[in-house]
Amino acid sequence: MLRAVSWLVYVFLYAPIAVLVVFSFNSERQTAVWQHFTLDWYRVLFRDKLIGHAVANSLVVGLVATVVATVIGTMAGLAMARHVFFGKRATRSLLYLPVIVPEIVVGAALVSLFGFIAMRLSLTTVILAHIAFSISYVALVVQARLTGFDWSLEEAAMDLGANRWQTFWRVTLPLIAPGVLAGALLVFTLSIDDYIITSFVAGPGATTLPLQIYSMVKTGVTPEINAVSTLLLVVTIGLIAAAQRLETSRR
Amino acid sequence: MRTAPHSSSPRSAFLLISPTWIVLGLLFLAPLAIMCWLSFQQRGLYGGIEPGPTLANYVRSFESSYAVIYARSVWIAVATTVICLVVSYPVAYYIALKARPERKNFLLALVVIPFWTSFLVRTYAWMFILRDQGVINSLLMSLGVIHEPLPLLYTPLAVMIGQVYAEVPFMVLPIYASLEKLDRSLLEAARDLGASAAAAFWRVTAPLAMPGTVAGIVLVFIPSLGTFITPDLLGGAKGMLVGNLIQNQFGPALNKPFGSAVALVLTAFVLASLWAYAAWARRRGEELAL
Amino acid sequence: MNDVILRLGAVEKHFGATAAVNGVTLEIARGEFFALLGPSGCGKTTLLRLIAGFEQPDAGRVVLDGADVAGVPANERPVNTVFQHYALFPHLIVAENVAFGLRYGKPKIENPKSSIEEILKLVRMEGLGARKPDQLSGGQKQRVALARALILHPKVLLLDEPLAALDVKLRKEMQVELKALQRRVGITFIFVTHDQEEALTLADRVAVMNLGKVEQVGTTEEVFERPRTKFVADFMGAVNFFDGFVVRPEKMRLHAAATPGAVEGKVESKVYQGETTRWLVRAADGKLLTAVEQNDGVSDAVSRLKSGDPVWVKWNKRHEVPMEEGRHA
């Protein structure tokens, strides 16, 4: 009984994804009746300039936001796990805020800020917004990774002659790398998936992939959307699989 | 092993944390502060702003025409949470207590993976399945079961399916974590003392898994409160939600002050829910599972 | 002491309002095996960390081989540490762990590869250089931690509860091994322990610490046989306190019949401990005395005594150890 219910839930979780992928190869355009296998929709996709542009924008935003947020967030995670400092409690609340506050509020607040300082909406504002909501995720993941960290390892490195910087590169970073990587991956997936916040702060020409997909979906279901969705699925699942393998091979 | 170093060097702590203070200060606290200020201003012509200060936006946000919108949002959040709970508990229970140990991680990963995929894509998948020319209707019609497509998309049912689909992993994980920690000998003790399987569940398992269950409820309820994309795509533009309201005021309605007030009301509601949860957990002496 | 390797002068270290180390002055000779002994919270570990450079003193001097090292960070001190839980880098293999400090060490090592092999041989870990730390037993981890520190030829090797993480049998073996190793390399070892037996077995000299201060410094025999303060006497297990002096329990003799010059009492309880039996005797004046008798079969009359039986306790005047006035734990 329990087993059957569980299997039903798994079917519920995966059937839509499977259907989506399968029908991206269906030659029939109007209905969901299988005709025959085709790669036409992928061809259409690769010739679509709007989608190409959106993918490029998403990659730029995702990569820049991930790199910046991972560096800053890792530093914050280290500070929270290792140090006692003035304002630590307040900083903990500050780090939780972006995770707690509804996305729609974050988007509205950011567009209020950009309006207030008369900053023109562009791809830059999208990048800034993504950095803002990403730092916390990295910091929290890294901090979690560091609970139970044996700090005497850092002291051992110093004791053996390494300075703070050498200790960080040779001991601390290699040991927390899986956490940092997990944080970076989470942030990258959140970034290339974000619709709500981006919809508030994207300027003209700064259409990202989710914005593009949303406007396509709004105008109607087409096999091209299946195709682009399939590609997005392959990329995200590929990234997770890679991160998983990295993490297990480290242990 | 020293987990909490007692010698702290304030300088390196400051160097590590100050970028976060600066970025979150400028790109998170400042925007919220500006929105707070905006909420006390008046709407000007063409989306402009007339200096306040006024409470009119807050007064207006509690008018009955908007109360309907809040009620609808709360209703969707409650329904999503309840259905997620019913769907997730058996799965979490199965993985934690019934599945073979070596398969647990795999089964758990299967629950989490969909969460990593784009939520737009997941919502779209349901549009593709439920629409008139979708997979279900096409299949039923080609089998001759029906002659007219069933109205599936743009219904409350479709909205619920989409919502539950998006939130299930957030319910399964904390419940699983709680059940996994459960000492099995307690269940054996309950049976030994004469409890039926059902009684053992209600009197031992469920109370002990309560922290994870409540964490799951919070994790599903809060994002569901602000949801509006899924209802938009799967429910059609029927029935506005808080999210749509805020978006409209910042967009076509050109009334940022009012939109700000509504956004802050929503935030206050979310923070209050979390505060209540934290107080509950603290009273039980539990670690916060969030 | 003519050849002092480490001199501590009135060293103080405070954490908030508490003084972890409260004016410690010590001299440790080159090549010595020295123990810092005391209960937890006595400041011994903080003192070790001050010598290592993980903490800087609030006051006082730390003079290492003639040079004041106060203010010098840990990575620039010619001192190395064996950590309580070894702190082996889990992401590096044994050989990489041992080689870690060679990259930074002041004395350039000519042939790092052969010196790694040499040091691994010294600690009996030859051929295990390619293992990861989590593939090693507790004793092997201990040896790697020693090799990693010794390869840098420190002026002083610090060991923080070096054997606490090992089980009893292994601990006994490692005690012997550690002592032999120290004799061979001739480096000054300073170790921290709360276990008086371990301190006596390993060290040449001991400093007994309490509440951030050194209560007594001396050879192991001095500290054991001639404790100067009540605290040291008590910590060393000399529990028969009298007015102004103390007598160790194994110096007390029991008699089953009245004996001139003996204190009369009743057997309160006895605990059989294998080689010895530990007796608690309630003296006529109500004082509780402890005596430890060898189970050598010499005095059957005593060994047959039961709780409540009358007994006479006697000790030799020369075993009375006078206590210093005004220093109470």
Tab-separated table of N, CA and C in Angstrom, chain C residues 229-303:
chain	number	residue	atom	x	y	z
C	229	THR	N	52.137	20.970	47.984
C	229	THR	CA	50.863	21.584	48.359
C	229	THR	C	49.794	20.515	48.453
C	230	LYS	N	48.729	20.889	49.128
C	230	LYS	CA	47.610	19.983	49.308
C	230	LYS	C	47.038	19.561	47.954
C	231	PHE	N	46.978	20.560	47.034
C	231	PHE	CA	46.415	20.268	45.724
C	231	PHE	C	47.232	19.198	45.006
C	232	VAL	N	48.559	19.372	45.013
C	232	VAL	CA	49.420	18.417	44.311
C	232	VAL	C	49.310	17.050	44.965
C	233	ALA	N	49.341	17.045	46.287
C	233	ALA	CA	49.234	15.782	47.011
C	233	ALA	C	47.947	15.062	46.623
C	234	ASP	N	46.862	15.791	46.656
C	234	ASP	CA	45.561	15.233	46.331
C	234	ASP	C	45.525	14.730	44.894
C	235	PHE	N	46.058	15.559	43.973
C	235	PHE	CA	46.024	15.195	42.552
C	235	PHE	C	46.861	13.948	42.303
C	236	MET	N	47.932	13.783	43.081
C	236	MET	CA	48.811	12.629	42.919
C	236	MET	C	48.292	11.416	43.701
C	237	GLY	N	47.162	11.574	44.341
C	237	GLY	CA	46.544	10.429	44.996
C	237	GLY	C	46.980	10.225	46.435
C	238	ALA	N	47.696	11.209	47.021
C	238	ALA	CA	48.058	11.108	48.442
C	238	ALA	C	46.913	11.713	49.231
C	239	VAL	N	46.045	10.837	49.795
C	239	VAL	CA	44.772	11.357	50.289
C	239	VAL	C	44.661	11.389	51.805
C	240	ASN	N	45.708	10.913	52.505
C	240	ASN	CA	45.617	10.908	53.965
C	240	ASN	C	46.185	12.206	54.529
C	241	PHE	N	45.309	13.195	54.707
C	241	PHE	CA	45.754	14.511	55.158
C	241	PHE	C	45.686	14.599	56.664
C	242	PHE	N	46.776	15.091	57.238
C	242	PHE	CA	46.797	15.345	58.669
C	242	PHE	C	47.167	16.802	58.856
C	243	ASP	N	47.287	17.191	60.113
C	243	ASP	CA	47.598	18.587	60.373
C	243	ASP	C	49.028	18.875	59.917
C	244	GLY	N	49.193	19.536	58.770
C	244	GLY	CA	50.520	19.939	58.324
C	244	GLY	C	51.284	18.911	57.514
C	245	PHE	N	50.759	17.707	57.366
C	245	PHE	CA	51.471	16.732	56.524
C	245	PHE	C	50.471	15.778	55.868
C	246	VAL	N	51.006	14.973	54.934
C	246	VAL	CA	50.166	14.030	54.201
C	246	VAL	C	50.932	12.717	54.093
C	247	VAL	N	50.198	11.621	54.039
C	247	VAL	CA	50.853	10.316	53.863
C	247	VAL	C	50.186	9.590	52.706
C	248	ARG	N	51.004	9.022	51.851
C	248	ARG	CA	50.442	8.279	50.716
C	248	ARG	C	49.802	6.978	51.186
C	249	PRO	N	48.710	6.533	50.550
C	249	PRO	CA	47.998	5.338	51.020
C	249	PRO	C	48.866	4.085	51.001
C	250	GLU	N	49.785	3.973	50.038
C	250	GLU	CA	50.581	2.734	49.994
C	250	GLU	C	51.668	2.702	51.072
C	251	LYS	N	51.833	3.851	51.781
C	251	LYS	CA	52.786	3.885	52.892
C	251	LYS	C	52.109	3.501	54.217
C	252	MET	N	50.788	3.377	54.197
C	252	MET	CA	50.054	3.000	55.404
C	252	MET	C	50.082	1.477	55.538
C	253	ARG	N	50.348	0.988	56.776
C	253	ARG	CA	50.339	-0.464	57.013
C	253	ARG	C	49.150	-0.826	57.890
C	254	LEU	N	48.479	-1.915	57.592
C	254	LEU	CA	47.345	-2.368	58.402
C	254	LEU	C	47.767	-3.529	59.298
C	255	HIS	N	47.194	-3.564	60.491
C	255	HIS	CA	47.440	-4.678	61.391
C	255	HIS	C	46.106	-5.162	61.927
C	256	ALA	N	45.981	-6.481	62.040
C	256	ALA	CA	44.715	-7.052	62.514
C	256	ALA	C	44.635	-7.049	64.037
C	257	ALA	N	45.785	-6.846	64.711
C	257	ALA	CA	45.785	-6.811	66.173
C	257	ALA	C	46.404	-5.497	66.645
C	258	ALA	N	46.134	-5.157	67.913
C	258	ALA	CA	46.637	-3.895	68.458
C	258	ALA	C	48.151	-3.826	68.314
C	259	THR	N	48.641	-2.664	67.853
C	259	THR	CA	50.066	-2.481	67.602
C	259	THR	C	50.460	-1.143	68.219
C	260	PRO	N	51.587	-1.103	68.916
C	260	PRO	CA	51.986	0.179	69.513
C	260	PRO	C	52.221	1.244	68.439
C	261	GLY	N	51.763	2.456	68.740
C	261	GLY	CA	51.989	3.591	67.821
C	261	GLY	C	51.025	3.593	66.648
C	262	ALA	N	50.069	2.670	66.607
C	262	ALA	CA	49.126	2.633	65.485
C	262	ALA	C	47.837	3.356	65.869
C	263	VAL	N	47.127	3.802	64.819
C	263	VAL	CA	45.831	4.452	65.024
C	263	VAL	C	44.762	3.378	64.950
C	264	GLU	N	43.889	3.343	65.952
C	264	GLU	CA	42.857	2.323	65.933
C	264	GLU	C	41.643	2.789	65.147
C	265	GLY	N	41.025	1.855	64.454
C	265	GLY	CA	39.837	2.227	63.691
C	265	GLY	C	39.037	0.997	63.311
C	266	LYS	N	38.019	1.212	62.474
C	266	LYS	CA	37.200	0.105	61.995
C	266	LYS	C	37.236	0.104	60.470
C	267	VAL	N	37.190	-1.108	59.898
C	267	VAL	CA	37.174	-1.192	58.433
C	267	VAL	C	35.844	-0.625	57.934
C	268	GLU	N	35.901	0.372	57.085
C	268	GLU	CA	34.692	0.969	56.515
C	268	GLU	C	34.303	0.193	55.262
C	269	SER	N	35.317	0.001	54.384
C	269	SER	CA	35.059	-0.793	53.184
C	269	SER	C	36.390	-1.210	52.592
C	270	LYS	N	36.349	-2.228	51.739
C	270	LYS	CA	37.576	-2.585	51.031
C	270	LYS	C	37.237	-2.874	49.570
C	271	VAL	N	38.173	-2.467	48.693
C	271	VAL	CA	37.956	-2.676	47.264
C	271	VAL	C	39.113	-3.493	46.723
C	272	TYR	N	38.798	-4.679	46.255
C	272	TYR	CA	39.818	-5.543	45.678
C	272	TYR	C	40.201	-5.005	44.301
C	273	GLN	N	41.515	-4.755	44.069
C	273	GLN	CA	41.942	-4.159	42.802
C	273	GLN	C	42.923	-5.041	42.061
C	274	GLY	N	42.920	-6.332	42.336
C	274	GLY	CA	43.849	-7.232	41.648
C	274	GLY	C	45.157	-7.320	42.413
C	275	GLU	N	46.165	-6.563	41.960
C	275	GLU	CA	47.468	-6.615	42.615
C	275	GLU	C	47.407	-6.041	44.025
C	276	THR	N	46.483	-5.105	44.229
C	276	THR	CA	46.391	-4.446	45.530
C	276	THR	C	44.935	-4.464	46.015
C	277	THR	N	44.788	-4.169	47.303
C	277	THR	CA	43.450	-3.943	47.845
C	277	THR	C	43.445	-2.560	48.491
C	278	ARG	N	42.377	-1.830	48.248
C	278	ARG	CA	42.271	-0.477	48.775
C	278	ARG	C	41.319	-0.493	49.971
C	279	TRP	N	41.830	-0.073	51.127
C	279	TRP	CA	41.054	-0.119	52.362
C	279	TRP	C	40.652	1.279	52.789
C	280	LEU	N	39.384	1.404	53.236
C	280	LEU	CA	38.954	2.649	53.877
C	280	LEU	C	38.734	2.331	55.347
C	281	VAL	N	39.435	3.077	56.199
C	281	VAL	CA	39.362	2.814	57.636
C	281	VAL	C	38.836	4.062	58.339
C	282	ARG	N	37.822	3.853	59.208
C	282	ARG	CA	37.292	4.973	59.989
C	282	ARG	C	38.035	4.982	61.322
C	283	ALA	N	38.867	6.001	61.535
C	283	ALA	CA	39.641	6.074	62.775
C	283	ALA	C	38.704	6.407	63.935
C	284	ALA	N	39.201	6.199	65.153
C	284	ALA	CA	38.376	6.428	66.329
C	284	ALA	C	37.895	7.873	66.402
C	285	ASP	N	38.749	8.817	65.912
C	285	ASP	CA	38.354	10.233	65.961
C	285	ASP	C	37.439	10.599	64.788
C	286	GLY	N	37.012	9.617	64.025
C	286	GLY	CA	36.068	9.886	62.935
C	286	GLY	C	36.742	10.140	61.594
C	287	LYS	N	38.070	10.292	61.568
C	287	LYS	CA	38.786	10.571	60.324
C	287	LYS	C	38.801	9.333	59.417
C	288	LEU	N	38.671	9.568	58.099
C	288	LEU	CA	38.688	8.446	57.171
C	288	LEU	C	40.094	8.300	56.597
C	289	LEU	N	40.715	7.127	56.741
C	289	LEU	CA	42.071	6.889	56.240
C	289	LEU	C	42.019	5.893	55.082
C	290	THR	N	42.901	6.072	54.149
C	290	THR	CA	42.975	5.144	53.021
C	290	THR	C	44.313	4.417	53.060
C	291	ALA	N	44.265	3.116	52.886
C	291	ALA	CA	45.499	2.336	52.839
C	291	ALA	C	45.440	1.404	51.643
C	292	VAL	N	46.593	1.240	50.989
C	292	VAL	CA	46.651	0.294	49.868
C	292	VAL	C	47.637	-0.800	50.249
C	293	GLU	N	47.162	-2.049	50.281
C	293	GLU	CA	48.009	-3.177	50.655
C	293	GLU	C	48.270	-4.034	49.429
C	294	GLN	N	49.518	-4.502	49.296
C	294	GLN	CA	49.846	-5.453	48.242
C	294	GLN	C	49.147	-6.776	48.534
C	295	ASN	N	48.602	-7.398	47.522
C	295	ASN	CA	48.009	-8.716	47.726
C	295	ASN	C	49.095	-9.783	47.547
C	296	ASP	N	50.116	-9.711	48.427
C	296	ASP	CA	51.264	-10.595	48.262
C	296	ASP	C	51.156	-11.833	49.155
C	297	GLY	N	50.030	-11.962	49.870
C	297	GLY	CA	49.813	-13.155	50.684
C	297	GLY	C	50.621	-13.172	51.968
C	298	VAL	N	51.315	-12.079	52.313
C	298	VAL	CA	52.143	-12.038	53.517
C	298	VAL	C	51.262	-11.976	54.755
C	299	SER	N	50.249	-11.074	54.724
C	299	SER	CA	49.431	-10.900	55.913
C	299	SER	C	48.007	-11.396	55.691
C	300	ASP	N	47.813	-12.681	55.930
C	300	ASP	CA	46.495	-13.264	55.738
C	300	ASP	C	45.477	-12.726	56.724
C	301	ALA	N	45.963	-12.443	57.953
C	301	ALA	CA	45.056	-11.945	58.990
C	301	ALA	C	44.385	-10.653	58.540
C	302	VAL	N	45.169	-9.778	57.885
C	302	VAL	CA	44.611	-8.513	57.400
C	302	VAL	C	43.640	-8.769	56.251
C	303	SER	N	44.043	-9.625	55.324
C	303	SER	CA	43.206	-9.785	54.129
C	303	SER	C	41.858	-10.412	54.474
